[in-house]
Amino acid sequence: MEEKVEQTYLYDFYGELLNAHQRKIYEDFVFNDLSLSEIADEEGISRQGVHDMVKRCTRMLEGYEQKLHLIQKFKSVKQKIEQIQELAIRFHENCDDTMISEIKKISDQILEEL
């Protein structure tokens, strides 16, 4: 399951960098959950050809992530926003002003990452 989630992130961030044929096969495998044989029949290529294409696309997308780190930055910002939401709830419940400085600190970190 974790691999499919990672493939989804890769495609969401970098999928447009694949050509139309690569996108179609990758989408069928990752999003439409078609088997290699089903995709091969649909595309008129061998099962091994589909397997190689999915592997090649995954390596390409992983290469983009290694260079650009967009997914890593996204996950970091998402985690920090969750922290801010948690602090805001605690501030609302306790009216603790120290929460505001923590929220400011985290929001500054987000701005630095962007």
JSON list of C-alpha atoms in Angstrom, two decimals:
[
{"chain": "A", "resi": 1, "resn": "MET", "atom": "CA", "xyz": [0.00, 0.00, 0.00]},
{"chain": "A", "resi": 2, "resn": "GLU", "atom": "CA", "xyz": [2.80, 2.40, 0.91]},
{"chain": "A", "resi": 3, "resn": "GLU", "atom": "CA", "xyz": [4.36, 1.91, -2.53]},
{"chain": "A", "resi": 4, "resn": "LYS", "atom": "CA", "xyz": [1.09, 2.85, -4.26]},
{"chain": "A", "resi": 5, "resn": "VAL", "atom": "CA", "xyz": [0.80, 5.99, -2.12]},
{"chain": "A", "resi": 6, "resn": "GLU", "atom": "CA", "xyz": [4.36, 6.95, -3.02]},
{"chain": "A", "resi": 7, "resn": "GLN", "atom": "CA", "xyz": [3.68, 6.29, -6.71]},
{"chain": "A", "resi": 8, "resn": "THR", "atom": "CA", "xyz": [0.59, 8.49, -6.46]},
{"chain": "A", "resi": 9, "resn": "TYR", "atom": "CA", "xyz": [2.60, 11.35, -4.97]},
{"chain": "A", "resi": 10, "resn": "LEU", "atom": "CA", "xyz": [5.26, 10.96, -7.65]},
{"chain": "A", "resi": 11, "resn": "TYR", "atom": "CA", "xyz": [2.65, 11.07, -10.38]},
{"chain": "A", "resi": 12, "resn": "ASP", "atom": "CA", "xyz": [0.77, 14.01, -8.86]},
{"chain": "A", "resi": 13, "resn": "PHE", "atom": "CA", "xyz": [3.90, 16.11, -8.70]},
{"chain": "A", "resi": 14, "resn": "TYR", "atom": "CA", "xyz": [5.82, 14.98, -11.79]},
{"chain": "A", "resi": 15, "resn": "GLY", "atom": "CA", "xyz": [3.41, 13.02, -14.00]},
{"chain": "A", "resi": 16, "resn": "GLU", "atom": "CA", "xyz": [3.11, 15.79, -16.56]},
{"chain": "A", "resi": 17, "resn": "LEU", "atom": "CA", "xyz": [6.81, 15.27, -17.35]},
{"chain": "A", "resi": 18, "resn": "LEU", "atom": "CA", "xyz": [6.02, 11.83, -18.79]},
{"chain": "A", "resi": 19, "resn": "ASN", "atom": "CA", "xyz": [4.91, 11.53, -22.41]},
{"chain": "A", "resi": 20, "resn": "ALA", "atom": "CA", "xyz": [1.28, 10.64, -23.17]},
{"chain": "A", "resi": 21, "resn": "HIS", "atom": "CA", "xyz": [1.98, 6.91, -23.69]},
{"chain": "A", "resi": 22, "resn": "GLN", "atom": "CA", "xyz": [3.95, 6.65, -20.44]},
{"chain": "A", "resi": 23, "resn": "ARG", "atom": "CA", "xyz": [1.23, 8.54, -18.54]},
{"chain": "A", "resi": 24, "resn": "LYS", "atom": "CA", "xyz": [-1.49, 6.22, -19.88]},
{"chain": "A", "resi": 25, "resn": "ILE", "atom": "CA", "xyz": [0.32, 3.05, -18.85]},
{"chain": "A", "resi": 26, "resn": "TYR", "atom": "CA", "xyz": [1.36, 4.47, -15.46]},
{"chain": "A", "resi": 27, "resn": "GLU", "atom": "CA", "xyz": [-2.19, 5.70, -14.75]},
{"chain": "A", "resi": 28, "resn": "ASP", "atom": "CA", "xyz": [-3.68, 2.34, -15.70]},
{"chain": "A", "resi": 29, "resn": "PHE", "atom": "CA", "xyz": [-1.27, 0.53, -13.39]},
{"chain": "A", "resi": 30, "resn": "VAL", "atom": "CA", "xyz": [-1.30, 2.90, -10.40]},
{"chain": "A", "resi": 31, "resn": "PHE", "atom": "CA", "xyz": [-4.73, 4.54, -10.46]},
{"chain": "A", "resi": 32, "resn": "ASN", "atom": "CA", "xyz": [-6.93, 2.12, -12.38]},
{"chain": "A", "resi": 33, "resn": "ASP", "atom": "CA", "xyz": [-5.32, -0.90, -10.70]},
{"chain": "A", "resi": 34, "resn": "LEU", "atom": "CA", "xyz": [-5.13, -2.84, -13.95]},
{"chain": "A", "resi": 35, "resn": "SER", "atom": "CA", "xyz": [-2.83, -5.84, -14.09]},
{"chain": "A", "resi": 36, "resn": "LEU", "atom": "CA", "xyz": [0.23, -5.88, -16.33]},
{"chain": "A", "resi": 37, "resn": "SER", "atom": "CA", "xyz": [-1.56, -8.39, -18.58]},
{"chain": "A", "resi": 38, "resn": "GLU", "atom": "CA", "xyz": [-4.68, -6.23, -18.87]},
{"chain": "A", "resi": 39, "resn": "ILE", "atom": "CA", "xyz": [-2.61, -3.18, -19.81]},
{"chain": "A", "resi": 40, "resn": "ALA", "atom": "CA", "xyz": [-0.54, -5.24, -22.27]},
{"chain": "A", "resi": 41, "resn": "ASP", "atom": "CA", "xyz": [-3.71, -6.49, -24.00]},
{"chain": "A", "resi": 42, "resn": "GLU", "atom": "CA", "xyz": [-5.15, -2.98, -24.14]},
{"chain": "A", "resi": 43, "resn": "GLU", "atom": "CA", "xyz": [-1.93, -1.40, -25.46]},
{"chain": "A", "resi": 44, "resn": "GLY", "atom": "CA", "xyz": [-0.95, -4.23, -27.80]},
{"chain": "A", "resi": 45, "resn": "ILE", "atom": "CA", "xyz": [2.44, -4.75, -26.17]},
{"chain": "A", "resi": 46, "resn": "SER", "atom": "CA", "xyz": [3.96, -7.51, -24.08]},
{"chain": "A", "resi": 47, "resn": "ARG", "atom": "CA", "xyz": [3.42, -7.90, -20.36]},
{"chain": "A", "resi": 48, "resn": "GLN", "atom": "CA", "xyz": [7.18, -7.47, -19.93]},
{"chain": "A", "resi": 49, "resn": "GLY", "atom": "CA", "xyz": [7.01, -4.26, -21.95]},
{"chain": "A", "resi": 50, "resn": "VAL", "atom": "CA", "xyz": [4.39, -2.87, -19.56]},
{"chain": "A", "resi": 51, "resn": "HIS", "atom": "CA", "xyz": [6.44, -3.96, -16.55]},
{"chain": "A", "resi": 52, "resn": "ASP", "atom": "CA", "xyz": [9.54, -2.27, -17.96]},
{"chain": "A", "resi": 53, "resn": "MET", "atom": "CA", "xyz": [7.58, 0.90, -18.75]},
{"chain": "A", "resi": 54, "resn": "VAL", "atom": "CA", "xyz": [6.15, 1.15, -15.21]},
{"chain": "A", "resi": 55, "resn": "LYS", "atom": "CA", "xyz": [9.62, 0.58, -13.72]},
{"chain": "A", "resi": 56, "resn": "ARG", "atom": "CA", "xyz": [11.20, 3.14, -16.06]},
{"chain": "A", "resi": 57, "resn": "CYS", "atom": "CA", "xyz": [8.51, 5.72, -15.31]},
{"chain": "A", "resi": 58, "resn": "THR", "atom": "CA", "xyz": [8.87, 5.16, -11.57]},
{"chain": "A", "resi": 59, "resn": "ARG", "atom": "CA", "xyz": [12.65, 5.60, -11.80]},
{"chain": "A", "resi": 60, "resn": "MET", "atom": "CA", "xyz": [12.20, 8.78, -13.84]},
{"chain": "A", "resi": 61, "resn": "LEU", "atom": "CA", "xyz": [9.70, 10.23, -11.36]},
{"chain": "A", "resi": 62, "resn": "GLU", "atom": "CA", "xyz": [11.92, 9.27, -8.42]},
{"chain": "A", "resi": 63, "resn": "GLY", "atom": "CA", "xyz": [14.82, 10.99, -10.18]},
{"chain": "A", "resi": 64, "resn": "TYR", "atom": "CA", "xyz": [12.82, 14.20, -10.44]},
{"chain": "A", "resi": 65, "resn": "GLU", "atom": "CA", "xyz": [12.03, 13.99, -6.73]},
{"chain": "A", "resi": 66, "resn": "GLN", "atom": "CA", "xyz": [15.70, 13.45, -5.88]},
{"chain": "A", "resi": 67, "resn": "LYS", "atom": "CA", "xyz": [16.56, 16.62, -7.76]},
{"chain": "A", "resi": 68, "resn": "LEU", "atom": "CA", "xyz": [13.61, 18.85, -6.87]},
{"chain": "A", "resi": 69, "resn": "HIS", "atom": "CA", "xyz": [12.38, 17.53, -3.49]},
{"chain": "A", "resi": 70, "resn": "LEU", "atom": "CA", "xyz": [8.82, 18.79, -4.10]},
{"chain": "A", "resi": 71, "resn": "ILE", "atom": "CA", "xyz": [7.16, 15.85, -2.34]},
{"chain": "A", "resi": 72, "resn": "GLN", "atom": "CA", "xyz": [9.52, 16.13, 0.61]},
{"chain": "A", "resi": 73, "resn": "LYS", "atom": "CA", "xyz": [8.74, 19.86, 0.90]},
{"chain": "A", "resi": 74, "resn": "PHE", "atom": "CA", "xyz": [5.01, 19.20, 0.55]},
{"chain": "A", "resi": 75, "resn": "LYS", "atom": "CA", "xyz": [5.04, 16.59, 3.32]},
{"chain": "A", "resi": 76, "resn": "SER", "atom": "CA", "xyz": [7.07, 18.88, 5.58]},
{"chain": "A", "resi": 77, "resn": "VAL", "atom": "CA", "xyz": [4.72, 21.82, 5.07]},
{"chain": "A", "resi": 78, "resn": "LYS", "atom": "CA", "xyz": [1.69, 19.56, 5.58]},
{"chain": "A", "resi": 79, "resn": "GLN", "atom": "CA", "xyz": [3.11, 18.29, 8.88]},
{"chain": "A", "resi": 80, "resn": "LYS", "atom": "CA", "xyz": [3.82, 21.82, 10.06]},
{"chain": "A", "resi": 81, "resn": "ILE", "atom": "CA", "xyz": [0.33, 22.99, 9.17]},
{"chain": "A", "resi": 82, "resn": "GLU", "atom": "CA", "xyz": [-1.06, 20.10, 11.21]},
{"chain": "A", "resi": 83, "resn": "GLN", "atom": "CA", "xyz": [1.09, 21.30, 14.13]},
{"chain": "A", "resi": 84, "resn": "ILE", "atom": "CA", "xyz": [-0.29, 24.83, 13.70]},
{"chain": "A", "resi": 85, "resn": "GLN", "atom": "CA", "xyz": [-3.85, 23.52, 13.71]},
{"chain": "A", "resi": 86, "resn": "GLU", "atom": "CA", "xyz": [-3.15, 21.55, 16.87]},
{"chain": "A", "resi": 87, "resn": "LEU", "atom": "CA", "xyz": [-1.64, 24.60, 18.57]},
{"chain": "A", "resi": 88, "resn": "ALA", "atom": "CA", "xyz": [-4.57, 26.78, 17.48]},
{"chain": "A", "resi": 89, "resn": "ILE", "atom": "CA", "xyz": [-7.02, 24.32, 19.04]},
{"chain": "A", "resi": 90, "resn": "ARG", "atom": "CA", "xyz": [-5.01, 24.24, 22.27]},
{"chain": "A", "resi": 91, "resn": "PHE", "atom": "CA", "xyz": [-4.79, 28.06, 22.26]},
{"chain": "A", "resi": 92, "resn": "HIS", "atom": "CA", "xyz": [-8.55, 28.31, 21.81]},
{"chain": "A", "resi": 93, "resn": "GLU", "atom": "CA", "xyz": [-9.12, 25.89, 24.69]},
{"chain": "A", "resi": 94, "resn": "ASN", "atom": "CA", "xyz": [-6.56, 27.41, 27.09]},
{"chain": "A", "resi": 95, "resn": "CYS", "atom": "CA", "xyz": [-5.95, 30.97, 25.84]},
{"chain": "A", "resi": 96, "resn": "ASP", "atom": "CA", "xyz": [-2.22, 30.33, 26.33]},
{"chain": "A", "resi": 97, "resn": "ASP", "atom": "CA", "xyz": [-0.19, 33.08, 24.65]},
{"chain": "A", "resi": 98, "resn": "THR", "atom": "CA", "xyz": [2.88, 30.85, 24.36]},
{"chain": "A", "resi": 99, "resn": "MET", "atom": "CA", "xyz": [1.01, 28.99, 21.64]},
{"chain": "A", "resi": 100, "resn": "ILE", "atom": "CA", "xyz": [1.06, 32.12, 19.47]},
{"chain": "A", "resi": 101, "resn": "SER", "atom": "CA", "xyz": [4.87, 32.30, 19.52]},
{"chain": "A", "resi": 102, "resn": "GLU", "atom": "CA", "xyz": [5.06, 28.60, 18.61]},
{"chain": "A", "resi": 103, "resn": "ILE", "atom": "CA", "xyz": [2.62, 29.12, 15.73]},
{"chain": "A", "resi": 104, "resn": "LYS", "atom": "CA", "xyz": [4.72, 32.07, 14.55]},
{"chain": "A", "resi": 105, "resn": "LYS", "atom": "CA", "xyz": [7.88, 29.97, 14.70]},
{"chain": "A", "resi": 106, "resn": "ILE", "atom": "CA", "xyz": [6.34, 27.14, 12.68]},
{"chain": "A", "resi": 107, "resn": "SER", "atom": "CA", "xyz": [4.84, 29.52, 10.11]},
{"chain": "A", "resi": 108, "resn": "ASP", "atom": "CA", "xyz": [8.26, 31.15, 9.67]},
{"chain": "A", "resi": 109, "resn": "GLN", "atom": "CA", "xyz": [9.74, 27.70, 9.00]},
{"chain": "A", "resi": 110, "resn": "ILE", "atom": "CA", "xyz": [7.09, 27.09, 6.34]},
{"chain": "A", "resi": 111, "resn": "LEU", "atom": "CA", "xyz": [7.85, 30.40, 4.66]},
{"chain": "A", "resi": 112, "resn": "GLU", "atom": "CA", "xyz": [11.57, 29.57, 4.63]},
{"chain": "A", "resi": 113, "resn": "GLU", "atom": "CA", "xyz": [10.89, 26.23, 2.94]},
{"chain": "A", "resi": 114, "resn": "LEU", "atom": "CA", "xyz": [8.83, 27.85, 0.24]}
]
